Short mmCIF file of C-alpha atoms in Angstrom, two decimals:
data_model
loop_
_atom_site.label_atom_id
_atom_site.label_comp_id
_atom_site.label_asym_id
_atom_site.label_seq_id
_atom_site.Cartn_x
_atom_site.Cartn_y
_atom_site.Cartn_z
CA MET A 1 2.61 27.70 -46.41
CA PHE A 2 5.68 27.67 -44.17
CA GLU A 3 7.45 24.54 -43.18
CA VAL A 4 9.95 23.56 -40.44
CA ARG A 5 12.07 20.41 -40.49
CA LEU A 6 12.77 18.96 -37.03
CA GLY A 7 15.80 16.85 -36.11
CA ALA A 8 14.00 13.96 -34.40
CA PRO A 9 10.43 12.57 -34.01
CA ALA A 10 10.18 14.03 -30.48
CA ASP A 11 12.35 17.12 -31.00
CA PHE A 12 10.70 19.34 -28.41
CA GLU A 13 13.43 22.00 -28.41
CA GLY A 14 13.36 22.29 -32.21
CA TRP A 15 9.58 22.59 -32.23
CA ARG A 16 9.65 25.16 -29.42
CA GLN A 17 12.07 27.44 -31.30
CA ALA A 18 10.08 27.15 -34.51
CA ALA A 19 6.76 27.76 -32.75
CA ARG A 20 8.08 30.89 -31.02
CA THR A 21 9.32 32.25 -34.36
CA ALA A 22 6.07 31.44 -36.16
CA LEU A 23 4.08 33.02 -33.35
CA ALA A 24 6.21 36.19 -33.49
CA LEU A 25 5.67 36.39 -37.24
CA GLY A 26 1.92 35.97 -36.80
CA ILE A 27 1.74 32.82 -38.89
CA ALA A 28 -1.63 31.14 -38.36
CA PRO A 29 -1.73 27.38 -37.62
CA GLN A 30 -3.26 26.55 -41.01
CA ASP A 31 -0.26 28.18 -42.70
CA MET A 32 2.34 26.30 -40.67
CA GLY A 33 3.71 22.79 -41.22
CA PHE A 34 6.16 20.57 -39.36
CA MET A 35 8.02 17.47 -40.44
CA VAL A 36 10.86 15.31 -39.20
CA GLU A 37 14.23 14.96 -40.89
CA GLY A 38 13.99 12.35 -43.61
CA GLU A 39 10.31 12.95 -44.38
CA ALA A 40 9.21 14.44 -47.71
CA GLY A 41 8.30 18.13 -47.53
CA GLY A 42 5.54 20.07 -49.25
CA LEU A 43 6.05 20.91 -52.88
CA PHE A 44 5.34 24.63 -52.49
CA ALA A 45 6.36 25.06 -48.86
CA GLU A 46 8.64 27.90 -47.85
CA PRO A 47 11.22 27.84 -45.05
CA LEU A 48 10.31 29.76 -41.93
CA PRO A 49 11.86 33.28 -41.86
CA PRO A 50 14.06 34.21 -38.88
CA MET A 51 12.48 35.69 -35.78
CA PRO A 52 12.14 39.50 -35.90
CA PRO A 53 14.49 41.22 -33.40
CA ASP A 54 11.65 43.19 -31.76
CA ALA A 55 9.38 40.14 -31.31
CA ARG A 56 7.14 40.18 -28.23
CA GLN A 57 7.29 37.44 -25.63
CA ALA A 58 4.53 34.91 -26.17
CA PHE A 59 2.13 33.84 -23.41
CA VAL A 60 2.96 30.23 -22.50
CA PRO A 61 1.52 28.79 -19.24
CA ARG A 62 3.54 26.16 -17.42
CA ALA A 63 0.79 23.59 -17.92
CA PHE A 64 1.20 23.92 -21.68
CA PHE A 65 4.91 23.08 -21.49
CA ASP A 66 4.11 19.88 -19.59
CA LEU A 67 1.32 18.96 -21.98
CA ALA A 68 3.36 19.73 -25.11
CA GLY A 69 6.30 17.69 -23.81
CA LEU A 70 4.09 14.60 -23.84
CA LEU A 71 2.02 15.53 -26.88
CA LEU A 72 5.07 15.76 -29.16
CA CYS A 73 6.03 12.17 -28.21
CA HIS A 74 2.81 10.80 -29.72
CA ALA A 75 2.98 8.82 -32.95
CA ASP A 76 0.23 10.91 -34.61
CA ALA A 77 1.70 12.85 -37.56
CA GLN A 78 -0.44 15.89 -36.62
CA ARG A 79 1.06 16.21 -33.12
CA PHE A 80 3.25 19.24 -33.98
CA SER A 81 0.42 21.10 -35.67
CA LEU A 82 -1.98 20.39 -32.81
CA ALA A 83 0.56 21.70 -30.30
CA TYR A 84 1.09 24.87 -32.33
CA ARG A 85 -2.67 25.38 -32.72
CA LEU A 86 -3.08 25.19 -28.95
CA LEU A 87 -0.21 27.66 -28.46
CA TRP A 88 -1.76 30.03 -31.00
CA ARG A 89 -5.18 29.90 -29.33
CA LEU A 90 -3.66 30.41 -25.86
CA GLN A 91 -2.57 33.91 -26.87
CA GLY A 92 -6.23 34.97 -26.89
CA GLU A 93 -7.80 32.30 -24.68
CA LYS A 94 -5.78 32.35 -21.46
CA LYS A 95 -7.94 29.69 -19.76
CA LEU A 96 -8.12 27.39 -22.77
CA LEU A 97 -6.41 24.44 -21.09
CA GLU A 98 -9.02 24.46 -18.33
CA ILE A 99 -11.82 23.76 -20.86
CA ALA A 100 -11.76 19.98 -20.93
CA SER A 101 -14.62 19.82 -23.46
CA ASP A 102 -12.68 21.79 -26.08
CA PRO A 103 -11.90 19.39 -28.99
CA ASP A 104 -8.23 20.41 -29.23
CA VAL A 105 -7.69 20.25 -25.48
CA ALA A 106 -9.49 16.92 -25.21
CA ARG A 107 -7.50 15.44 -28.08
CA ALA A 108 -4.21 16.67 -26.61
CA ALA A 109 -5.07 15.25 -23.17
CA GLU A 110 -5.96 11.90 -24.72
CA MET A 111 -2.69 11.79 -26.65
CA ALA A 112 -0.66 12.77 -23.57
CA LYS A 113 -2.35 9.99 -21.59
CA ALA A 114 -1.43 7.46 -24.28
CA VAL A 115 2.19 8.62 -24.19
CA ARG A 116 2.37 8.35 -20.42
CA ARG A 117 1.00 4.82 -20.59
CA ASP A 118 3.47 3.83 -23.29
CA ALA A 119 6.38 5.27 -21.29
CA HIS A 120 5.21 3.33 -18.25
CA LYS A 121 5.10 0.11 -20.24
CA MET A 122 8.59 0.73 -21.58
CA LYS A 123 9.95 1.18 -18.06
CA ALA A 124 8.25 -2.07 -17.01
CA PHE A 125 8.93 -4.32 -19.99
CA VAL A 126 12.45 -3.50 -21.17
CA ARG A 127 14.62 -6.64 -20.74
CA PHE A 128 18.38 -6.29 -21.10
CA ARG A 129 20.57 -9.09 -22.43
CA GLU A 130 24.25 -9.22 -21.62
CA ILE A 131 26.90 -9.52 -24.32
CA GLU A 132 30.70 -9.53 -24.07
CA THR A 133 32.62 -6.92 -26.05
CA PRO A 134 36.35 -6.05 -26.16
CA GLN A 135 35.51 -3.09 -23.91
CA GLY A 136 33.65 -5.25 -21.38
CA ARG A 137 30.04 -6.16 -20.63
CA HIS A 138 27.36 -4.41 -22.64
CA TYR A 139 23.64 -4.75 -21.93
CA ILE A 140 21.31 -4.42 -24.88
CA ALA A 141 17.52 -4.38 -24.95
CA TRP A 142 15.07 -4.44 -27.82
CA PHE A 143 11.70 -2.77 -27.40
CA GLU A 144 8.83 -1.68 -29.65
CA PRO A 145 6.92 1.29 -28.20
CA PHE A 146 3.77 2.67 -29.76
CA HIS A 147 4.99 6.26 -29.50
CA HIS A 148 8.27 8.24 -29.51
CA VAL A 149 9.04 7.71 -25.83
CA VAL A 150 12.76 6.89 -25.95
CA GLU A 151 13.87 10.43 -25.04
CA LEU A 152 11.16 10.55 -22.39
CA THR A 153 12.20 7.35 -20.62
CA ALA A 154 15.98 7.39 -21.16
CA PRO A 155 16.69 9.46 -17.98
CA PHE A 156 14.82 6.81 -15.95
CA PHE A 157 17.08 4.02 -17.23
CA MET A 158 20.17 6.23 -16.78
CA ARG A 159 19.33 6.72 -13.11
CA ARG A 160 18.32 3.08 -12.62
CA PHE A 161 21.36 1.51 -14.33
CA THR A 162 24.01 4.19 -13.86
CA GLY A 163 26.86 1.70 -13.42
CA MET A 164 26.05 -0.34 -16.55
CA VAL A 165 26.91 0.27 -20.17
CA TRP A 166 23.65 -0.27 -21.99
CA SER A 167 21.72 0.38 -25.16
CA ILE A 168 17.99 0.33 -25.82
CA LEU A 169 17.10 -0.31 -29.44
CA THR A 170 13.68 0.49 -30.87
CA PRO A 171 12.38 0.81 -34.45
CA LYS A 172 11.82 4.54 -33.93
CA ARG A 173 14.86 5.64 -31.97
CA SER A 174 17.79 4.20 -29.99
CA VAL A 175 19.66 5.39 -26.95
CA HIS A 176 23.09 4.46 -25.58
CA TRP A 177 24.58 5.03 -22.12
CA ASP A 178 28.32 4.61 -21.54
CA GLY A 179 28.33 5.60 -17.90
CA VAL A 180 28.90 9.28 -18.73
CA ASP A 181 26.69 10.45 -21.60
CA LEU A 182 23.33 9.59 -23.07
CA VAL A 183 23.53 9.43 -26.85
CA PHE A 184 20.45 9.15 -29.07
CA ALA A 185 20.62 7.52 -32.49
CA PRO A 186 18.25 6.51 -35.29
CA GLY A 187 16.05 3.46 -34.90
CA ALA A 188 17.33 -0.11 -35.21
CA SER A 189 15.91 -3.36 -36.52
CA MET A 190 15.06 -6.58 -34.74
CA ALA A 191 18.14 -8.16 -36.38
CA ASP A 192 20.25 -6.02 -34.05
CA LYS A 193 18.57 -7.68 -31.06
CA PRO A 194 21.09 -9.83 -29.09
CA GLN A 195 20.58 -13.56 -28.59
CA ASP A 196 19.65 -15.18 -25.27
CA ASP A 197 22.12 -14.89 -22.43
CA ASP A 198 22.84 -17.15 -19.44
CA MET A 199 20.74 -15.04 -17.09
CA GLU A 200 17.63 -15.60 -19.17
CA ALA A 201 17.25 -19.24 -18.09
CA LEU A 202 17.54 -18.17 -14.48
CA TRP A 203 14.91 -15.47 -15.00
CA LEU A 204 12.50 -17.96 -16.59
CA THR A 205 12.94 -20.34 -13.66
CA TYR A 206 12.20 -17.53 -11.23
CA TYR A 207 9.16 -16.34 -13.19
CA ALA A 208 7.66 -19.84 -13.33
CA SER A 209 8.25 -20.38 -9.62
CA ILE A 210 6.42 -17.21 -8.52
CA PHE A 211 3.38 -17.88 -10.73
CA ASN A 212 0.34 -18.50 -8.51
CA PRO A 213 -2.34 -20.41 -10.47
CA ALA A 214 -4.98 -19.74 -7.81
CA ARG A 215 -4.73 -15.99 -8.42
CA LEU A 216 -4.74 -16.10 -12.22
CA LYS A 217 -6.79 -13.33 -13.87
CA VAL A 218 -6.12 -13.44 -17.58
CA ARG A 219 -7.99 -10.25 -18.47
CA ALA A 220 -6.26 -8.24 -15.77
CA MET A 221 -2.90 -9.64 -16.82
CA GLN A 222 -3.48 -8.77 -20.48
CA ALA A 223 -4.67 -5.28 -19.51
CA GLU A 224 -1.40 -4.66 -17.68
CA MET A 225 0.76 -6.59 -20.13
CA PRO A 226 -0.72 -6.16 -23.64
CA LYS A 227 0.10 -8.94 -26.08
CA LYS A 228 1.98 -6.47 -28.27
CA TYR A 229 4.85 -6.57 -25.78
CA TRP A 230 4.91 -10.33 -25.33
CA ARG A 231 7.24 -11.04 -28.23
CA ASN A 232 9.94 -8.93 -26.59
CA LEU A 233 9.59 -10.51 -23.16
CA PRO A 234 11.61 -13.68 -22.47
CA GLU A 235 9.00 -14.86 -19.98
CA ALA A 236 6.27 -14.65 -22.63
CA VAL A 237 7.09 -18.22 -23.75
CA LEU A 238 5.86 -19.39 -20.33
CA ILE A 239 2.60 -17.46 -20.24
CA ASP A 240 0.50 -19.73 -22.47
CA PRO A 241 1.52 -23.04 -20.83
CA LEU A 242 1.17 -21.53 -17.36
CA ILE A 243 -2.37 -20.33 -18.16
CA LYS A 244 -3.38 -23.67 -19.68
CA GLY A 245 -2.05 -25.56 -16.66
CA ALA A 246 -3.38 -23.14 -14.05
CA GLU A 247 -6.58 -25.04 -13.27
CA ALA A 248 -4.77 -28.34 -12.73
CA ALA A 249 -2.04 -26.62 -10.71
CA ALA A 250 -4.60 -24.87 -8.49
CA ARG A 251 -6.41 -28.18 -7.94
CA ALA A 252 -3.12 -29.82 -6.99
CA MET A 253 -2.43 -27.00 -4.53
CA VAL A 254 -5.80 -27.61 -2.83
CA GLU A 255 -5.28 -31.36 -2.71
CA THR A 256 -1.82 -31.03 -1.20
CA ALA A 257 -2.64 -28.19 1.22
CA PRO A 258 -1.12 -28.62 4.68
CA THR A 259 -3.52 -30.27 7.12
CA LEU A 260 -4.59 -28.54 10.31
CA PRO A 261 -3.41 -30.00 13.63
CA SER A 262 -5.96 -32.17 15.41
CA TYR A 263 -8.01 -30.86 18.32
CA ARG A 264 -6.15 -33.28 20.61
CA HIS A 265 -2.84 -31.79 19.50
CA GLU A 266 -4.08 -28.23 20.15
CA ARG A 267 -5.20 -29.25 23.65
CA GLN A 268 -1.76 -30.71 24.34
CA VAL A 269 -0.08 -27.51 23.19
CA GLU A 270 -2.45 -25.48 25.35
CA ARG A 271 -1.74 -27.62 28.44
CA GLY A 272 1.98 -27.32 27.78
CA ALA A 273 1.72 -23.52 27.67
CA MET A 274 -0.25 -23.47 30.92
CA ALA A 275 2.38 -25.69 32.55
CA ARG A 276 5.13 -23.33 31.43
CA THR A 277 3.18 -20.40 32.88
CA ASP A 278 2.82 -22.12 36.27
CA GLU A 279 6.50 -23.00 36.24
CA ALA A 280 7.48 -19.43 35.38
CA PHE A 281 5.43 -17.77 38.11
CA SER A 282 5.05 -20.24 40.92
CA GLY A 283 8.51 -21.78 41.06
CA ARG A 284 11.53 -19.72 40.30
CA ASP A 285 9.93 -16.31 40.64
CA LYS A 286 8.33 -14.88 43.74
CA ARG A 287 4.59 -14.20 43.44
CA PRO A 288 4.15 -10.41 43.29
CA ASP A 289 2.86 -8.72 46.44
CA ASP A 290 1.59 -5.56 44.76
CA LEU A 291 0.72 -4.15 41.35
CA ASP A 292 4.09 -2.48 40.83
CA GLU A 293 5.89 -5.76 41.37
CA ALA A 294 3.40 -7.56 39.14
CA ARG A 295 3.85 -4.95 36.42
CA GLU A 296 7.62 -5.37 36.55
CA GLN A 297 7.43 -9.16 36.32
CA ALA A 298 4.91 -8.96 33.47
CA ARG A 299 7.42 -6.94 31.46
CA HIS A 300 9.49 -10.12 31.12
CA CYS A 301 6.59 -12.53 30.49
CA LYS A 302 7.28 -15.00 27.68
CA ALA A 303 4.63 -17.57 28.55
CA CYS A 304 3.13 -17.45 25.04
CA PRO A 305 4.55 -16.45 21.63
CA LEU A 306 2.74 -13.08 21.59
CA TRP A 307 5.55 -11.34 23.51
CA GLU A 308 7.99 -11.58 20.61
CA PRO A 309 6.37 -9.43 17.85
CA ALA A 310 4.76 -7.03 20.36
CA THR A 311 6.54 -3.84 21.39
CA GLN A 312 5.97 -4.32 25.10
CA THR A 313 3.70 -5.75 27.78
CA VAL A 314 0.66 -3.53 28.32
CA PHE A 315 -0.26 -4.05 31.94
CA GLY A 316 -3.27 -2.56 33.68
CA ARG A 317 -3.45 1.04 34.91
CA GLY A 318 -5.29 2.51 37.85
CA PRO A 319 -5.32 2.73 41.64
CA ALA A 320 -4.53 -0.40 43.68
CA ASP A 321 -7.80 -0.02 45.62
CA ALA A 322 -10.02 0.71 42.64
CA PRO A 323 -13.63 -0.41 43.23
CA VAL A 324 -14.08 -1.28 39.55
CA ILE A 325 -11.89 -3.16 37.07
CA PHE A 326 -12.62 -2.71 33.37
CA VAL A 327 -11.26 -5.64 31.32
CA GLY A 328 -10.78 -5.38 27.56
CA GLU A 329 -9.62 -8.02 25.09
CA GLN A 330 -6.01 -7.06 24.27
CA PRO A 331 -3.99 -3.89 23.57
CA GLY A 332 -4.29 -2.42 20.09
CA ASP A 333 -1.68 -0.83 17.87
CA GLN A 334 -1.53 2.48 19.72
CA GLU A 335 -1.72 0.83 23.14
CA ASP A 336 1.19 -1.42 22.19
CA LEU A 337 3.31 1.63 21.35
CA ALA A 338 2.20 3.71 24.35
CA GLY A 339 2.30 0.86 26.90
CA GLU A 340 -1.12 1.83 28.33
CA PRO A 341 -4.56 0.26 27.83
CA PHE A 342 -7.41 2.01 25.98
CA VAL A 343 -5.56 5.02 24.57
CA GLY A 344 -6.39 4.37 20.88
CA PRO A 345 -9.64 4.79 18.90
CA ALA A 346 -11.52 2.27 21.06
CA GLY A 347 -10.21 4.08 24.12
CA LYS A 348 -11.81 7.31 22.87
CA VAL A 349 -15.19 5.56 22.57
CA PHE A 350 -14.66 4.13 26.05
CA ASP A 351 -13.77 7.54 27.53
CA ALA A 352 -16.77 9.17 25.84
CA ALA A 353 -19.15 6.57 27.35
CA LEU A 354 -17.62 7.03 30.81
CA ALA A 355 -17.96 10.79 30.51
CA ALA A 356 -21.58 10.47 29.37
CA ALA A 357 -22.33 8.25 32.38
CA GLY A 358 -20.49 10.57 34.77
CA ILE A 359 -17.72 8.09 35.66
CA ASP A 360 -14.22 9.18 36.65
CA ARG A 361 -11.79 6.86 34.80
CA ARG A 362 -9.04 7.80 37.24
CA GLN A 363 -10.93 5.97 39.99
CA ALA A 364 -11.07 2.71 38.00
CA TYR A 365 -8.50 0.09 37.08
CA VAL A 366 -8.34 -0.60 33.33
CA THR A 367 -6.65 -3.71 31.94
CA ASN A 368 -6.92 -6.39 29.25
CA ALA A 369 -7.42 -10.15 29.23
CA VAL A 370 -4.27 -10.53 27.08
CA LYS A 371 -1.31 -8.27 27.83
CA HIS A 372 0.45 -8.37 24.46
CA PHE A 373 -0.73 -7.04 21.10
CA LYS A 374 -1.54 -9.83 18.64
CA PHE A 375 -1.52 -8.65 15.04
CA GLU A 376 -0.97 -9.61 11.41
CA PRO A 377 1.44 -7.43 9.40
CA ARG A 378 -0.17 -6.07 6.22
CA GLY A 379 2.17 -3.76 4.36
CA LYS A 380 3.22 -1.09 6.82
CA ARG A 381 0.17 -1.66 9.02
CA ARG A 382 -0.37 -4.03 11.93
CA ILE A 383 -3.87 -5.43 11.75
CA HIS A 384 -5.55 -6.63 14.97
CA ALA A 385 -5.81 -10.42 15.29
CA LYS A 386 -8.13 -11.98 17.83
CA PRO A 387 -6.24 -13.96 20.52
CA ASN A 388 -7.18 -17.64 20.71
CA MET A 389 -8.44 -19.25 23.90
CA GLY A 390 -5.05 -20.82 24.57
CA GLU A 391 -3.45 -17.37 24.66
CA VAL A 392 -6.31 -16.02 26.79
CA LYS A 393 -5.92 -18.84 29.28
CA VAL A 394 -2.15 -18.40 29.50
CA CYS A 395 -2.57 -14.69 30.23
CA ARG A 396 -5.42 -15.30 32.69
CA TRP A 397 -2.80 -15.82 35.36
CA TRP A 398 -2.10 -12.07 35.25
CA LEU A 399 -5.76 -11.06 35.31
CA GLU A 400 -6.44 -13.27 38.33
CA LEU A 401 -3.45 -11.71 40.06
CA GLU A 402 -4.80 -8.21 39.36
CA ARG A 403 -8.21 -9.22 40.75
CA GLU A 404 -6.61 -10.75 43.83
CA LEU A 405 -4.49 -7.66 44.55
CA ILE A 406 -7.24 -5.09 43.92
CA ARG A 407 -10.33 -7.01 45.13
CA PRO A 408 -12.86 -4.77 43.35
CA ARG A 409 -16.60 -4.61 44.00
CA LEU A 410 -17.32 -4.85 40.29
CA ILE A 411 -15.56 -6.22 37.20
CA VAL A 412 -16.77 -4.96 33.82
CA ALA A 413 -15.95 -7.33 30.96
CA LEU A 414 -15.74 -5.41 27.68
CA GLY A 415 -16.50 -8.06 25.08
CA ALA A 416 -16.79 -11.84 24.96
CA THR A 417 -13.03 -12.48 25.24
CA ALA A 418 -12.82 -10.48 28.46
CA ALA A 419 -15.90 -12.25 29.84
CA ALA A 420 -14.41 -15.67 29.02
CA SER A 421 -11.16 -14.70 30.74
CA VAL A 422 -12.96 -13.53 33.89
CA LEU A 423 -15.36 -16.51 34.06
CA GLY A 424 -12.95 -19.17 32.82
CA HIS A 425 -15.36 -20.32 30.13
CA SER A 426 -16.95 -18.90 26.99
CA VAL A 427 -20.22 -16.97 27.14
CA THR A 428 -22.18 -14.93 24.63
CA ILE A 429 -22.77 -11.20 24.92
CA ARG A 430 -26.43 -11.76 24.02
CA ASP A 431 -27.03 -14.02 27.04
CA THR A 432 -24.99 -12.13 29.61
CA ARG A 433 -25.08 -8.45 28.73
CA SER A 434 -26.31 -5.85 31.24
CA ARG A 435 -26.76 -8.33 34.08
CA LEU A 436 -24.89 -8.36 37.39
CA ILE A 437 -23.38 -11.83 37.73
CA ASP A 438 -22.13 -13.12 41.08
CA LEU A 439 -18.45 -13.99 41.36
CA GLU A 440 -16.54 -15.18 44.43
CA GLU A 441 -16.11 -13.06 47.56
CA GLY A 442 -18.91 -10.66 46.80
CA THR A 443 -17.54 -9.34 43.53
CA LYS A 444 -20.03 -8.81 40.72
CA LEU A 445 -19.44 -9.10 36.98
CA LEU A 446 -21.10 -6.92 34.34
CA VAL A 447 -20.69 -7.98 30.71
CA THR A 448 -21.06 -5.49 27.87
CA VAL A 449 -19.65 -4.96 24.37
CA HIS A 450 -16.11 -3.91 23.55
CA PRO A 451 -15.86 -0.28 22.34
CA SER A 452 -14.18 -1.42 19.12
CA TYR A 453 -17.43 -3.24 18.22
CA ILE A 454 -19.17 0.14 18.10
CA LEU A 455 -16.36 1.57 15.99
CA ARG A 456 -16.67 -1.17 13.38
CA LEU A 457 -20.42 -0.78 12.82
CA PRO A 458 -20.88 0.58 9.27
CA ASP A 459 -24.43 1.88 9.77
CA ALA A 460 -24.63 5.26 11.54
CA ALA A 461 -28.03 4.51 13.09
CA ALA A 462 -26.84 1.15 14.47
CA LYS A 463 -23.70 2.81 15.77
CA ALA A 464 -25.70 5.48 17.60
CA ARG A 465 -28.00 2.80 19.04
CA GLU A 466 -25.09 0.69 20.32
CA GLN A 467 -23.33 3.76 21.71
CA ALA A 468 -26.45 4.61 23.72
CA ALA A 469 -26.71 1.01 25.01
CA PHE A 470 -23.04 1.06 25.98
CA GLU A 471 -23.53 4.33 27.87
CA LYS A 472 -26.53 2.79 29.61
CA ASP A 473 -24.30 -0.09 30.78
CA MET A 474 -21.79 2.44 32.08
CA GLY A 475 -24.68 4.04 33.93
CA MET A 476 -25.28 0.67 35.65
CA VAL A 477 -21.62 0.72 36.74
CA LYS A 478 -22.03 4.11 38.40
CA GLU A 479 -25.32 3.07 39.97
CA TYR A 480 -23.76 -0.06 41.52
CA VAL A 481 -20.51 1.68 42.55
CA PRO A 482 -21.35 5.35 43.28
CA ALA A 483 -17.80 5.94 44.53
CA ILE A 484 -16.56 5.91 40.96
CA ALA A 485 -18.69 8.90 39.91
CA LEU A 486 -17.09 12.16 38.87
CA GLY A 487 -16.64 14.41 41.90
CA ALA A 488 -17.49 11.62 44.34
#
């Protein structure tokens, strides 16, 4: 039996040199032992002979290096032997690591996963406390990992706190950073843990203030923050009282929730917005005489709050004498960026239906009931938000101007919001769809669904059915206004 004594519990370099030598000497795994400095060796164990000068290069795939680097950090005393057994077998079984059902491979993968999780917890739960020393401020943290992950995580803390002088003490191993070098040392005891500092009270106040009792999930919290780590976390003293008081705190939140404004107040706000719109476009500014002038004035429209978060006004597009106006609800994310209506996903559905019906989009005027993109930010995304009737009514001034300047034979309302804007009152798609409705001065209105409705349908059969119905409505458009047909 040969034996190698390693310098530290996760001494990867020492193990690697010893494993290469043992492999070159042809020492089988059952005849090889590893131990860490300070541990008792075998009574009849022999030191490992030096590597023969003519030793052949061993086969070591890159994946094994990555796996062994984690495996040797595990707390299991057999970690070194398991790693050497895998290395030994790899010399004859080149694809061994790809066999997930192999007991050695499975065990190594499980141990590596545990090490990764422990390293992640250490990065998340280390809490430094500040102490004053003759050399200046020194930040010290006490942590108790399951495995030997100090060497594994130390580079993370070095990069994260490069400008601080800090030490992380653990029972297994310690590490110190002086701004220049990382130095590893033997483990410490809890007695070396520093006392509370002034920042700790501030941290506890912050932690208690961000606690949301309505979103409390104790099991999920304990899964992410196992109780083992609680005794080293300053905020742990707050966890139990916060959990016990969560129900009462959530009830108090509901009881003291802000009240919604009354309907009368909303009507007053709506009338005020309409008055501002009339003042903006009928007093100081000249009423536009053509679409180009209208488009230019709309660029500066601030009649409702939607102009501010939006990128730009998305005015209608199409010829000034178009026989048909298609009216959507509002521009989407891509329309807001491009400055043109129906160029996003819903626009593709719209174009496909027009093509299927044989309609030339270039002969039609395409616009929206609301000219600015209303959305709710969610992370990096802007999620569509339906405009309220107050915003629709404020923007109706522009739609009526477009109708007045173009005087189409037919207006196609794509969705209930567009229909309400054209008619001036709410209607349902169910009651008005696929019927020609009389408007003033000989113009007809056709109500159908918005293309985005088809996009959102989860069922493929329902989506195909609605797509066919939408194309049938577009066929009605071409039948009523043949001049809009392709090649007409």
